[in-house]
């Protein structure tokens, strides 16, 4: 298989072929995850560093499990447990790490562009596990895998991403990836949580959630961060829920066959009703399981071991 | 200054203050221009052969950061002046956002003391408010007497309109210019680059044009109301140029400057998250660049200033949101203006001298900007046919954060003369 990427910084500009290769590889790993022994030797001898400068539980665990199931040597380096808290610069930290013979770095950082920074300062392969509000490509890949499993294809699907677009790396990666795979993606949310200049993304911006709900096959609900609720961007979480929350009443108005997704962790009662997350048409737990398979696929493909 | 004499032979003199644009000799004695004419005899003077070179009144940079005191790892007054000399500047304004800030007469004197024997004149700019906190005016009279050439809270705007009104009136009485960094701190909060489709895509918080246009509108109104003058530094937006143009047409006493990087680079360079393109104001769009160039041509924009802002790798080679704002500017300014504006027929050499020497001297009220007999012996000697590649490692500045790395520039500063003392670039 031909795979063009050396690093996974984001999904902008990644071809349909490469995304399909990742999703196909992930599908085969999904079978591995259903076996009694959930482990393969593919990355034996490959050293992977999870460099997490920002709090993350589920993404970090998902990557660690994916790495271990591929038999990689795994080290995790999280803010607060390293010299980062002693004031060492990322550049120095990374030089030290490289001297320790690391092959792949999985990076989570609050600054956009940190994966590019790491690629410029090391010879390692870089996987972006979230860089500020820029991109979170493995999340979007697992979202696409989930949709492909459910609908058979992304081609022609109508997807609405709802919530805080401005601060969402998930929204950006989903828009790029899903559009590349042929879906029709739009966004919906309060005007203060959607960038003024959305032209680059090629999406339609909606502000009337109730009006557009019945048109979409997928309602992708984003998490509303607590700090946005008090930062002058929205008047209150109650008003947000009333206008953009997926309430039970709104679930009932969804198009027949339409599904609910969320990148987690959910603020139940804010963007999603207590029961909506567990509705029969919610794919939220499938997303989590697929996350591991997708991350195994990305690790394998970027390691170059996939061709052996 | 020097008791010696210096004879600059056969240079092509460009002096718009006297409409001179011809090959001639210049004799400088006792630090002042003694004679300008053909076939001047040395009579014991040191002779510098400037054949095939352009000879300008010394360039004056109205906006620079020398980092001393407090930021000596990035630049010192001495290295800053070496960098300025290498770029052809014979005088530079040292902005007050040091640690501590230049906000009293003692600190003005300190800078002047440290600048003794340096390769360029240093004009300390005092803060407008104590601690640059926007609350209380500095002792402008005392600081002006100590040698402050003007006042600026550069690095921040002055948020309070009442303080701004008082600052403009008080500085006007003292007879010194106020150089304004226009930025609305609330709108700019957390901003990293120009707000645009690109910032939305990159997930970087935007610094919208409003962060600059709104305070310029406000301060133009204040200056018009009080009848005092004001100078806006590093304009970067279409709006800034349009506001200033109409204000000038109404007779408001407003002047402004622009940097070489805002005249030549656009926000698209930030796409790869290269922190060498992170500065305030941020790089804007091709439309803004066009309007800035138009403003330069129609004299809405009076001057070109570098905003030389050296930063050590510890402050620049870090994650994008943690990186300091600013780029170095002294050593590339003239070459970039030559390549992008003179070679393309946008400015003539007399225009360049007007924007980089004559107007700065007028706005600041300092000597220079002319080669008239009796004026100070500050001269810049430039070889317009000597191309070189910008290599950050070869800079005289202590810092390497130039946005023009890798550029081929068409000409080289060969020497500067400050008060009759010749400094040759090797």
XYZ file of C-alpha atoms in Angstrom:
734
model
C 0.000 0.000 0.000
C 1.212 3.475 -0.794
C 0.884 5.903 2.068
C 2.044 9.453 1.460
C 2.232 10.868 4.968
C 5.338 11.097 7.076
C 3.620 12.923 9.925
C 0.002 13.394 10.874
C -0.314 17.111 11.672
C -3.942 17.414 10.645
C -6.439 16.363 7.993
C -6.293 19.505 5.900
C -4.780 18.496 2.598
C -4.721 14.759 3.377
C -5.948 12.815 0.354
C -8.988 10.577 0.138
C -6.616 7.689 -0.628
C -4.619 8.175 2.555
C -7.722 8.539 4.691
C -9.174 5.389 3.112
C -5.922 3.512 3.780
C -6.069 4.540 7.440
C -9.739 3.571 7.776
C -9.207 0.217 6.038
C -6.221 -0.562 8.247
C -8.236 0.484 11.288
C -11.043 -1.864 10.241
C -8.627 -4.806 10.318
C -7.421 -3.736 13.773
C -11.002 -3.516 14.934
C -11.092 -7.312 14.391
C -7.940 -7.686 16.489
C -9.689 -5.856 19.312
C -12.455 -8.462 19.287
C -10.016 -11.394 19.698
C -9.214 -12.998 23.085
C -5.570 -11.851 22.780
C -5.778 -8.234 21.687
C -2.177 -7.791 20.649
C -0.033 -7.942 17.499
C 3.751 -7.696 17.166
C 3.727 -5.043 14.401
C 5.627 -2.294 16.261
C 8.033 -4.459 18.240
C 11.198 -2.418 18.744
C 9.544 0.887 17.835
C 9.769 3.491 20.604
C 6.768 5.781 20.986
C 6.611 8.791 23.254
C 3.302 10.280 24.307
C 4.173 13.922 24.900
C 1.101 15.350 26.603
C 1.465 18.991 27.625
C -2.236 19.397 28.180
C -4.643 17.452 30.336
C -6.162 14.517 28.575
C -7.403 11.245 29.907
C -9.246 9.466 27.155
C -7.004 10.406 24.244
C -3.888 9.512 26.212
C -5.276 6.171 27.349
C -6.508 5.403 23.858
C -3.050 6.073 22.388
C -1.266 4.117 25.132
C -3.504 1.100 24.597
C -3.091 1.311 20.835
C 0.690 1.441 21.195
C 0.815 -1.463 23.647
C -1.437 -3.594 21.477
C 1.034 -3.059 18.641
C 3.875 -4.153 20.968
C 5.635 -0.761 20.802
C 7.884 0.502 23.571
C 5.726 3.139 25.237
C 6.710 6.126 27.331
C 4.322 8.784 28.485
C 5.451 12.196 29.498
C 2.707 14.405 30.874
C 2.817 17.951 32.095
C 3.415 18.107 35.811
C 5.306 14.823 35.904
C 8.350 16.035 33.994
C 10.911 18.795 33.710
C 8.332 20.850 31.836
C 7.138 22.059 35.204
C 10.731 22.969 36.026
C 10.788 25.438 33.155
C 12.693 23.482 30.525
C 11.765 24.589 27.020
C 10.019 22.213 24.649
C 13.027 22.481 22.336
C 15.421 21.281 25.037
C 13.027 18.623 26.247
C 12.692 17.311 22.748
C 16.425 17.253 22.103
C 16.877 15.141 25.195
C 14.101 12.864 24.132
C 15.649 12.389 20.743
C 18.916 11.431 22.356
C 16.885 8.649 23.953
C 16.128 7.176 20.498
C 12.427 7.779 20.089
C 10.817 6.898 16.737
C 7.335 8.393 17.046
C 6.054 11.276 19.147
C 2.354 11.605 19.905
C 1.848 15.261 20.826
C -0.913 17.005 22.735
C -0.331 20.699 23.371
C -2.394 23.835 23.857
C -0.453 25.741 21.179
C -1.459 25.339 17.538
C 1.475 24.234 15.390
C 3.356 22.298 18.061
C 3.492 19.120 15.891
C 5.196 21.125 13.127
C 7.585 22.542 15.732
C 8.475 19.023 16.877
C 8.984 17.865 13.305
C 11.338 20.788 12.689
C 13.410 20.022 15.762
C 13.597 16.202 15.674
C 13.831 13.369 13.198
C 10.846 11.631 14.794
C 7.535 10.914 13.108
C 4.895 13.135 14.686
C 1.255 12.334 15.391
C -0.902 15.261 16.445
C -3.131 14.299 19.367
C -4.560 17.823 19.529
C -2.872 21.209 19.126
C -4.877 24.005 20.686
C -7.863 24.926 18.545
C -6.121 23.807 15.362
C -6.570 20.083 14.630
C -7.212 16.729 16.253
C -6.899 14.376 13.305
C -7.193 11.004 15.053
C -10.511 12.107 16.577
C -11.816 12.970 13.114
C -10.530 9.655 11.740
C -12.345 7.697 14.425
C -15.468 9.756 13.729
C -15.218 8.884 10.044
C -14.604 5.231 10.828
C -17.719 5.224 13.017
C -19.810 6.817 10.273
C -18.439 4.495 7.613
C -19.286 1.459 9.758
C -22.775 2.756 10.368
C -23.719 4.151 6.965
C -21.330 2.187 4.711
C -19.867 5.406 3.254
C -19.434 9.089 4.000
C -20.238 10.029 0.433
C -23.325 12.242 0.379
C -23.908 12.197 4.150
C -25.247 15.458 5.560
C -23.385 16.256 8.759
C -24.061 19.161 11.117
C -21.400 20.067 13.691
C -23.061 21.923 16.551
C -21.504 24.094 19.229
C -18.273 25.964 19.863
C -16.580 25.921 16.459
C -14.099 28.692 17.306
C -12.299 26.722 19.972
C -12.769 23.257 18.504
C -9.897 21.333 16.951
C -12.301 18.435 16.477
C -14.589 20.558 14.312
C -11.687 21.663 12.111
C -10.350 18.139 11.561
C -13.838 16.750 10.992
C -14.650 19.433 8.435
C -11.484 18.788 6.417
C -11.625 14.999 6.622
C -15.355 14.485 6.133
C -15.482 16.861 3.167
C -12.545 15.078 1.569
C -14.494 11.820 1.956
C -17.476 13.280 0.131
C -19.739 14.306 3.008
C -21.632 17.557 3.097
C -20.595 19.314 6.326
C -22.164 22.406 7.884
C -21.864 24.060 11.276
C -24.361 25.448 13.749
C -23.850 27.448 16.913
C -24.016 30.856 18.565
C -22.446 33.593 16.424
C -19.917 34.328 19.169
C -18.578 30.771 19.035
C -18.129 30.638 15.264
C -15.175 32.473 13.654
C -16.144 35.599 11.744
C -14.161 34.383 8.749
C -15.256 30.811 7.923
C -14.611 31.127 4.169
C -11.645 28.738 4.152
C -13.716 25.807 5.361
C -16.437 25.808 2.706
C -19.284 25.158 5.139
C -22.649 26.833 5.638
C -23.108 28.483 9.026
C -26.474 28.055 10.739
C -27.771 29.753 13.859
C -31.258 28.278 14.001
C -30.751 24.733 15.234
C -34.457 23.892 15.389
C -34.988 24.810 11.780
C -32.192 22.661 10.378
C -32.322 19.557 12.624
C -34.521 17.495 10.282
C -32.160 18.019 7.325
C -29.120 16.189 8.671
C -28.056 12.538 8.859
C -25.558 13.271 11.623
C -25.750 15.712 14.522
C -22.234 16.062 15.854
C -22.529 17.789 19.227
C -19.407 19.533 20.528
C -18.548 19.920 24.158
C -19.172 23.368 25.613
C -16.193 24.170 27.806
C -17.049 25.545 31.210
C -14.851 28.615 30.707
C -16.797 29.667 27.600
C -19.931 29.858 29.699
C -18.492 32.682 31.772
C -16.188 34.441 29.310
C -18.781 36.742 27.762
C -19.146 34.535 24.688
C -22.538 33.125 25.637
C -24.888 34.569 28.226
C -25.424 31.345 30.173
C -25.350 27.589 29.795
C -29.120 27.548 30.275
C -29.579 29.807 27.264
C -27.128 27.662 25.305
C -29.059 24.499 26.111
C -32.330 26.182 25.195
C -31.052 27.246 21.769
C -28.345 24.729 20.797
C -28.615 21.794 23.203
C -29.785 18.438 21.878
C -32.857 18.000 24.064
C -35.149 14.985 23.941
C -37.698 17.041 22.094
C -35.078 17.834 19.435
C -33.978 14.182 19.251
C -37.541 13.328 18.280
C -37.375 15.810 15.413
C -34.278 14.245 13.891
C -34.517 12.774 10.423
C -35.377 9.041 10.511
C -32.113 7.068 10.667
C -30.068 10.068 11.724
C -27.432 9.584 14.425
C -25.906 11.495 17.345
C -22.153 11.839 17.881
C -19.987 13.602 20.459
C -16.196 13.641 20.938
C -16.490 13.339 24.714
C -16.363 14.063 27.544
C -20.037 15.002 27.589
C -21.522 17.801 29.662
C -24.796 16.050 30.230
C -27.574 18.573 30.545
C -25.691 21.240 28.586
C -25.059 20.257 24.975
C -26.742 16.876 25.317
C -29.784 15.935 27.351
C -29.199 13.343 30.066
C -30.948 10.701 27.990
C -29.929 11.766 24.496
C -26.372 10.484 24.916
C -27.753 7.023 25.551
C -30.415 7.144 22.850
C -30.533 4.141 20.474
C -29.256 6.350 17.644
C -26.227 7.552 19.626
C -22.877 6.325 18.231
C -20.849 7.801 21.093
C -19.514 4.536 22.530
C -18.684 3.182 19.051
C -16.556 6.289 18.625
C -14.544 5.371 21.702
C -13.858 1.792 20.605
C -12.969 2.879 17.102
C -10.513 5.389 18.556
C -8.132 2.634 19.530
C -8.304 0.920 16.156
C -7.746 4.172 14.275
C -4.767 5.081 16.447
C -3.260 1.621 15.895
C -3.647 2.174 12.159
C -2.041 5.613 12.206
C 0.872 4.395 14.330
C 1.476 1.429 12.056
C 1.255 3.400 8.821
C 3.512 6.228 9.998
C 6.061 3.797 11.398
C 6.668 2.468 7.906
C 6.239 -1.092 9.246
C 2.970 -1.524 7.408
C 4.748 -2.547 4.221
C 6.660 -5.449 5.755
C 32.795 65.335 18.343
C 35.777 64.598 16.128
C 38.323 67.297 15.545
C 39.380 65.488 12.416
C 38.102 66.002 8.932
C 36.586 63.425 6.623
C 36.303 63.835 2.864
C 33.809 61.572 1.102
C 34.813 61.593 -2.573
C 32.722 61.059 -5.705
C 29.617 59.690 -4.054
C 26.195 60.032 -5.632
C 24.558 62.375 -3.134
C 20.837 62.038 -2.517
C 19.586 64.863 -0.316
C 15.922 65.750 -0.830
C 16.122 68.530 1.767
C 18.107 70.551 -0.782
C 16.918 68.732 -3.894
C 20.430 67.418 -4.491
C 20.732 64.289 -6.615
C 24.228 64.298 -8.144
C 27.814 63.125 -7.836
C 29.740 65.304 -5.462
C 32.218 65.378 -2.568
C 31.370 66.076 1.056
C 33.790 67.483 3.587
C 32.958 67.022 7.245
C 34.966 68.933 9.824
C 34.516 69.020 13.573
C 31.503 66.796 13.276
C 29.603 69.070 10.902
C 29.100 69.311 7.164
C 31.671 71.859 6.014
C 31.452 71.744 2.229
C 29.580 69.965 -0.536
C 31.018 70.309 -4.022
C 33.189 68.871 -6.754
C 36.928 68.290 -6.550
C 37.245 69.179 -2.886
C 40.852 68.853 -1.683
C 41.655 66.692 1.340
C 44.053 69.117 3.049
C 44.906 66.444 5.588
C 41.399 65.060 5.873
C 40.791 61.302 5.888
C 39.504 60.373 2.432
C 36.772 57.842 1.727
C 36.244 56.936 -1.901
C 32.507 56.626 -2.503
C 32.675 56.162 -6.266
C 29.578 54.295 -7.527
C 27.972 54.598 -4.114
C 24.910 56.426 -2.886
C 25.492 58.962 -0.116
C 22.522 59.866 2.082
C 22.039 62.052 5.116
C 22.322 59.525 7.968
C 19.259 57.293 8.282
C 17.211 57.746 11.448
C 15.142 54.894 12.870
C 12.215 56.217 14.865
C 11.354 52.868 16.419
C 13.726 50.294 17.868
C 14.136 48.075 20.909
C 17.623 47.845 22.352
C 16.495 45.663 25.288
C 18.948 47.186 27.763
C 18.352 47.259 30.683
C 16.774 43.929 31.516
C 16.882 42.039 28.239
C 20.595 41.871 27.579
C 20.373 38.260 26.417
C 18.564 39.573 23.310
C 20.391 42.855 22.657
C 22.402 45.562 24.383
C 22.678 49.226 23.551
C 26.131 48.511 22.134
C 25.152 45.506 19.964
C 21.984 47.283 18.908
C 24.019 50.241 17.712
C 26.405 47.935 15.842
C 23.426 46.347 14.157
C 21.984 49.788 13.383
C 25.284 50.945 11.879
C 25.463 47.798 9.757
C 22.006 48.689 8.464
C 22.965 52.281 7.680
C 21.307 54.000 10.627
C 23.245 56.808 12.259
C 20.577 57.531 14.872
C 17.943 55.324 16.483
C 15.142 55.758 18.961
C 15.280 53.377 21.910
C 11.770 52.431 22.976
C 11.085 52.446 26.719
C 9.633 48.957 27.252
C 12.736 47.699 29.002
C 12.988 46.259 32.522
C 12.711 48.622 34.270
C 10.966 50.849 31.734
C 12.391 54.248 30.814
C 9.967 56.264 32.891
C 12.130 58.799 34.734
C 15.031 61.119 34.005
C 17.572 58.852 35.683
C 16.731 56.020 33.337
C 16.981 58.345 30.344
C 20.461 59.340 31.510
C 21.391 55.692 32.003
C 20.618 54.920 28.358
C 22.579 57.927 27.145
C 25.493 56.913 29.373
C 25.469 53.372 27.992
C 25.273 54.728 24.437
C 28.498 56.725 24.754
C 31.018 55.522 22.202
C 28.396 53.405 20.392
C 28.254 53.372 16.605
C 24.987 55.316 16.385
C 23.264 58.159 18.182
C 20.668 56.860 20.598
C 17.571 58.927 21.276
C 15.854 57.577 24.358
C 12.075 57.530 24.133
C 10.433 57.841 27.512
C 7.285 56.038 28.562
C 4.065 58.081 28.475
C 2.934 56.678 31.799
C 4.817 55.418 34.837
C 5.604 51.743 34.515
C 3.829 51.881 31.138
C 0.714 51.073 33.118
C -1.481 53.673 31.435
C -2.395 55.434 34.673
C -0.114 58.362 35.611
C 1.923 60.602 33.323
C 5.708 60.486 33.614
C 7.693 63.634 34.411
C 7.951 64.611 30.775
C 9.622 67.925 31.365
C 12.354 66.431 33.550
C 12.859 63.535 31.155
C 13.021 65.826 28.117
C 15.697 67.854 29.862
C 17.614 64.643 30.526
C 17.469 63.846 26.809
C 14.236 61.997 26.061
C 13.403 62.627 22.401
C 9.760 61.667 22.665
C 7.268 59.571 24.585
C 5.635 56.225 23.909
C 4.087 53.361 25.868
C 5.212 51.162 22.972
C 4.227 47.552 23.368
C 0.859 48.653 24.689
C -1.756 51.223 23.889
C -2.936 53.832 26.359
C -6.360 52.484 27.237
C -7.753 55.486 29.059
C -8.858 58.330 26.770
C -8.508 60.941 29.504
C -4.862 59.939 30.122
C -4.252 60.075 26.378
C -5.748 63.532 26.102
C -3.579 64.774 28.951
C -0.484 63.086 27.539
C -0.922 64.737 24.149
C -1.448 68.164 25.694
C 1.415 67.859 28.145
C 3.888 66.500 25.574
C 2.894 69.269 23.209
C 3.762 71.821 25.892
C 7.100 70.094 26.500
C 7.671 70.150 22.746
C 8.255 66.441 22.276
C 6.391 64.030 20.026
C 4.175 61.237 21.294
C 4.714 58.034 19.325
C 1.699 55.793 19.679
C 1.528 52.032 19.567
C -2.166 51.678 18.851
C -3.723 48.543 20.251
C -6.970 47.974 22.092
C -5.939 45.500 24.775
C -9.420 44.031 25.246
C -9.917 43.354 21.559
C -6.360 42.075 21.230
C -6.568 39.741 24.211
C -4.804 36.465 23.458
C -4.352 37.401 19.791
C -1.552 35.721 17.861
C -1.919 36.762 14.227
C -4.104 38.770 11.881
C -7.738 37.773 12.310
C -8.824 36.212 9.064
C -9.891 33.026 7.357
C -6.339 31.830 7.955
C -6.411 32.455 11.707
C -9.748 30.615 11.841
C -8.180 27.707 10.001
C -5.044 27.611 12.149
C -7.004 27.897 15.382
C -4.947 30.927 16.414
C -6.672 33.796 18.177
C -6.932 36.806 15.928
C -5.681 40.361 16.232
C -8.343 42.012 14.142
C -7.801 45.258 12.297
C -10.188 46.778 14.821
C -7.537 46.389 17.538
C -5.600 49.073 15.652
C -8.280 51.091 13.863
C -10.401 51.873 16.911
C -7.663 53.511 19.031
C -6.371 55.392 15.968
C -9.870 56.784 15.398
C -10.133 57.751 19.051
C -6.709 59.385 19.260
C -7.156 61.212 15.976
C -10.330 62.687 17.436
C -8.466 63.679 20.597
C -5.644 65.320 18.638
C -8.155 67.173 16.497
C -10.040 68.385 19.554
C -6.944 69.512 21.437
C -5.085 70.779 18.392
C -1.995 68.852 19.463
C 0.120 66.676 17.245
C 0.527 62.944 17.404
C 2.544 60.279 15.659
C 1.245 56.761 15.080
C 3.928 54.126 14.815
C 3.886 50.889 12.795
C 0.554 51.294 11.010
C -0.503 48.020 9.433
C -4.111 48.200 8.270
C -6.115 49.662 5.432
C -8.259 51.369 8.065
C -5.283 53.048 9.735
C -4.135 54.556 6.450
C -7.636 55.712 5.530
C -8.297 57.268 8.950
C -4.952 59.079 8.930
C -5.372 60.232 5.343
C -8.727 61.852 6.004
C -7.473 63.323 9.295
C -4.522 64.906 7.497
C -6.909 66.323 4.920
C -8.893 67.919 7.737
C -5.710 69.488 9.076
C -5.124 67.229 12.063
C -1.434 67.337 13.042
C -0.895 63.633 12.623
C 2.083 61.727 11.247
C 2.815 58.005 11.044
C 5.377 55.396 10.138
C 5.325 51.887 8.722
C 7.807 49.007 8.995
C 9.583 47.322 6.078
C 7.961 43.993 7.008
C 4.427 45.367 6.916
C 5.203 46.803 3.480
C 6.450 43.523 2.056
C 5.117 40.443 3.880
C 1.632 39.030 4.439
C -0.095 36.764 6.933
C 0.120 33.705 4.712
C 3.677 33.194 6.025
C 2.227 32.244 9.406
C 0.651 29.166 7.820
C 3.554 26.930 8.882
C 3.510 28.303 12.447
C 6.965 29.819 11.975
C 7.391 32.149 14.946
C 9.766 34.344 12.937
C 6.619 35.812 11.396
C 4.957 36.527 14.718
C 4.885 40.237 15.472
C 2.646 43.095 16.583
C 0.957 44.490 14.712
C 0.647 41.178 12.892
C 1.394 40.694 9.224
C -1.827 41.572 7.416
C -3.151 40.831 3.927
C -2.069 41.715 0.392
C -4.834 44.333 0.375
C -3.357 46.051 3.429
C 0.117 45.966 1.877
C -1.232 47.649 -1.242
C -2.914 50.374 0.810
C 0.227 50.905 2.907
C 2.280 51.345 -0.255
C -0.279 53.801 -1.639
C -0.120 55.647 1.675
C 3.635 55.816 1.459
C 3.440 57.240 -2.054
C 0.857 59.898 -1.298
C 2.663 60.848 1.945
C -0.157 59.749 4.208
C 2.660 57.667 5.688
C 5.542 59.981 6.503
C 8.278 57.624 7.587
C 9.647 54.095 7.512
C 10.804 52.733 10.879
C 12.045 49.241 11.619
C 10.501 48.297 14.986
C 13.737 46.321 15.441
C 12.669 43.812 18.096
C 15.404 41.313 18.919
C 14.469 38.166 20.827
C 16.647 35.346 22.091
C 15.875 31.757 21.022
C 14.472 31.118 24.514
C 11.703 33.575 23.695
C 11.269 32.787 20.023
C 11.999 29.106 19.355
C 9.066 27.906 21.428
C 5.444 26.917 20.869
C 3.659 29.517 18.728
C 1.402 30.910 21.440
C 4.339 31.241 23.845
C 6.658 32.958 21.358
C 7.472 36.646 21.782
C 6.171 39.174 19.253
C 8.737 40.919 17.063
C 11.431 40.714 14.401
C 14.825 42.318 14.006
C 14.977 45.072 11.429
C 18.050 47.292 11.309
C 20.256 45.242 9.011
C 17.647 44.355 6.416
C 15.562 47.556 6.245
C 17.379 49.471 3.527
C 18.015 46.403 1.372
C 14.384 45.287 1.607
C 13.121 48.783 0.738
C 15.568 48.886 -2.165
C 14.505 45.487 -3.485
C 10.747 45.776 -2.985
C 10.082 49.499 -3.447
C 12.949 51.192 -5.296
C 13.708 48.403 -7.781
C 10.003 48.068 -8.509
C 9.664 51.786 -9.211
C 7.422 52.528 -6.227
C 9.811 54.886 -4.444
C 12.760 56.894 -5.759
C 15.952 57.231 -3.735
C 15.014 60.769 -2.668
C 11.690 59.329 -1.430
C 13.577 56.724 0.596
C 15.805 59.385 2.161
C 12.743 61.467 2.937
C 11.038 58.546 4.697
C 14.089 57.217 6.496
C 15.991 60.369 7.387
C 14.380 63.746 6.669
C 10.877 63.082 8.013
C 12.098 61.198 11.097
C 14.343 64.172 11.960
C 11.420 66.572 11.513
C 8.932 64.508 13.506
C 11.399 63.948 16.333
C 12.751 67.478 16.184
C 16.332 66.227 16.116
C 19.241 67.283 13.947
C 20.022 65.423 10.759
C 17.996 64.504 7.739
C 20.023 66.883 5.582
C 23.528 67.467 4.223
C 23.196 71.234 4.352
C 26.347 73.147 5.290
C 26.578 73.392 9.047
C 24.303 70.453 9.807
C 25.542 67.435 11.774
C 27.982 65.182 9.988
C 25.817 62.061 9.858
C 26.013 60.181 6.571
C 25.045 56.780 5.210
C 27.058 55.293 2.343
C 25.305 52.557 0.377
C 26.480 50.424 -2.509
C 23.345 49.671 -4.536
C 25.114 47.009 -6.608
C 26.380 44.541 -4.069
C 23.932 41.749 -3.461
C 24.053 39.464 -0.447
C 21.979 36.786 1.197
C 20.417 37.381 4.569
C 21.890 34.804 6.940
C 20.656 35.259 10.518
C 23.928 33.813 11.818
C 25.883 36.688 10.311
C 23.922 39.484 11.931
C 25.519 42.109 14.129
C 22.426 42.049 16.277
C 22.656 39.698 19.222
C 19.448 38.067 18.011
C 18.682 36.157 14.843
C 14.929 36.580 14.549
C 14.772 38.222 11.154
C 11.714 37.612 8.993
C 13.867 38.097 5.882
C 16.130 35.067 6.341
C 17.221 33.664 3.004
C 16.334 36.827 1.099
C 18.762 38.100 -1.489
C 19.156 41.850 -1.029
C 20.541 44.019 -3.844
C 22.759 46.453 -1.943
C 24.985 46.810 1.058
C 25.683 49.563 3.541
C 29.391 50.228 3.148
C 29.849 52.739 5.931
C 28.139 55.191 8.211
C 29.453 58.474 9.499
C 28.284 59.752 12.874
C 29.377 63.258 13.776
C 32.232 62.993 11.306
C 33.445 59.631 12.622
C 33.597 56.953 9.960
C 32.380 53.414 10.731
C 33.180 51.004 7.917
C 31.269 47.749 7.542
C 33.802 45.054 6.891
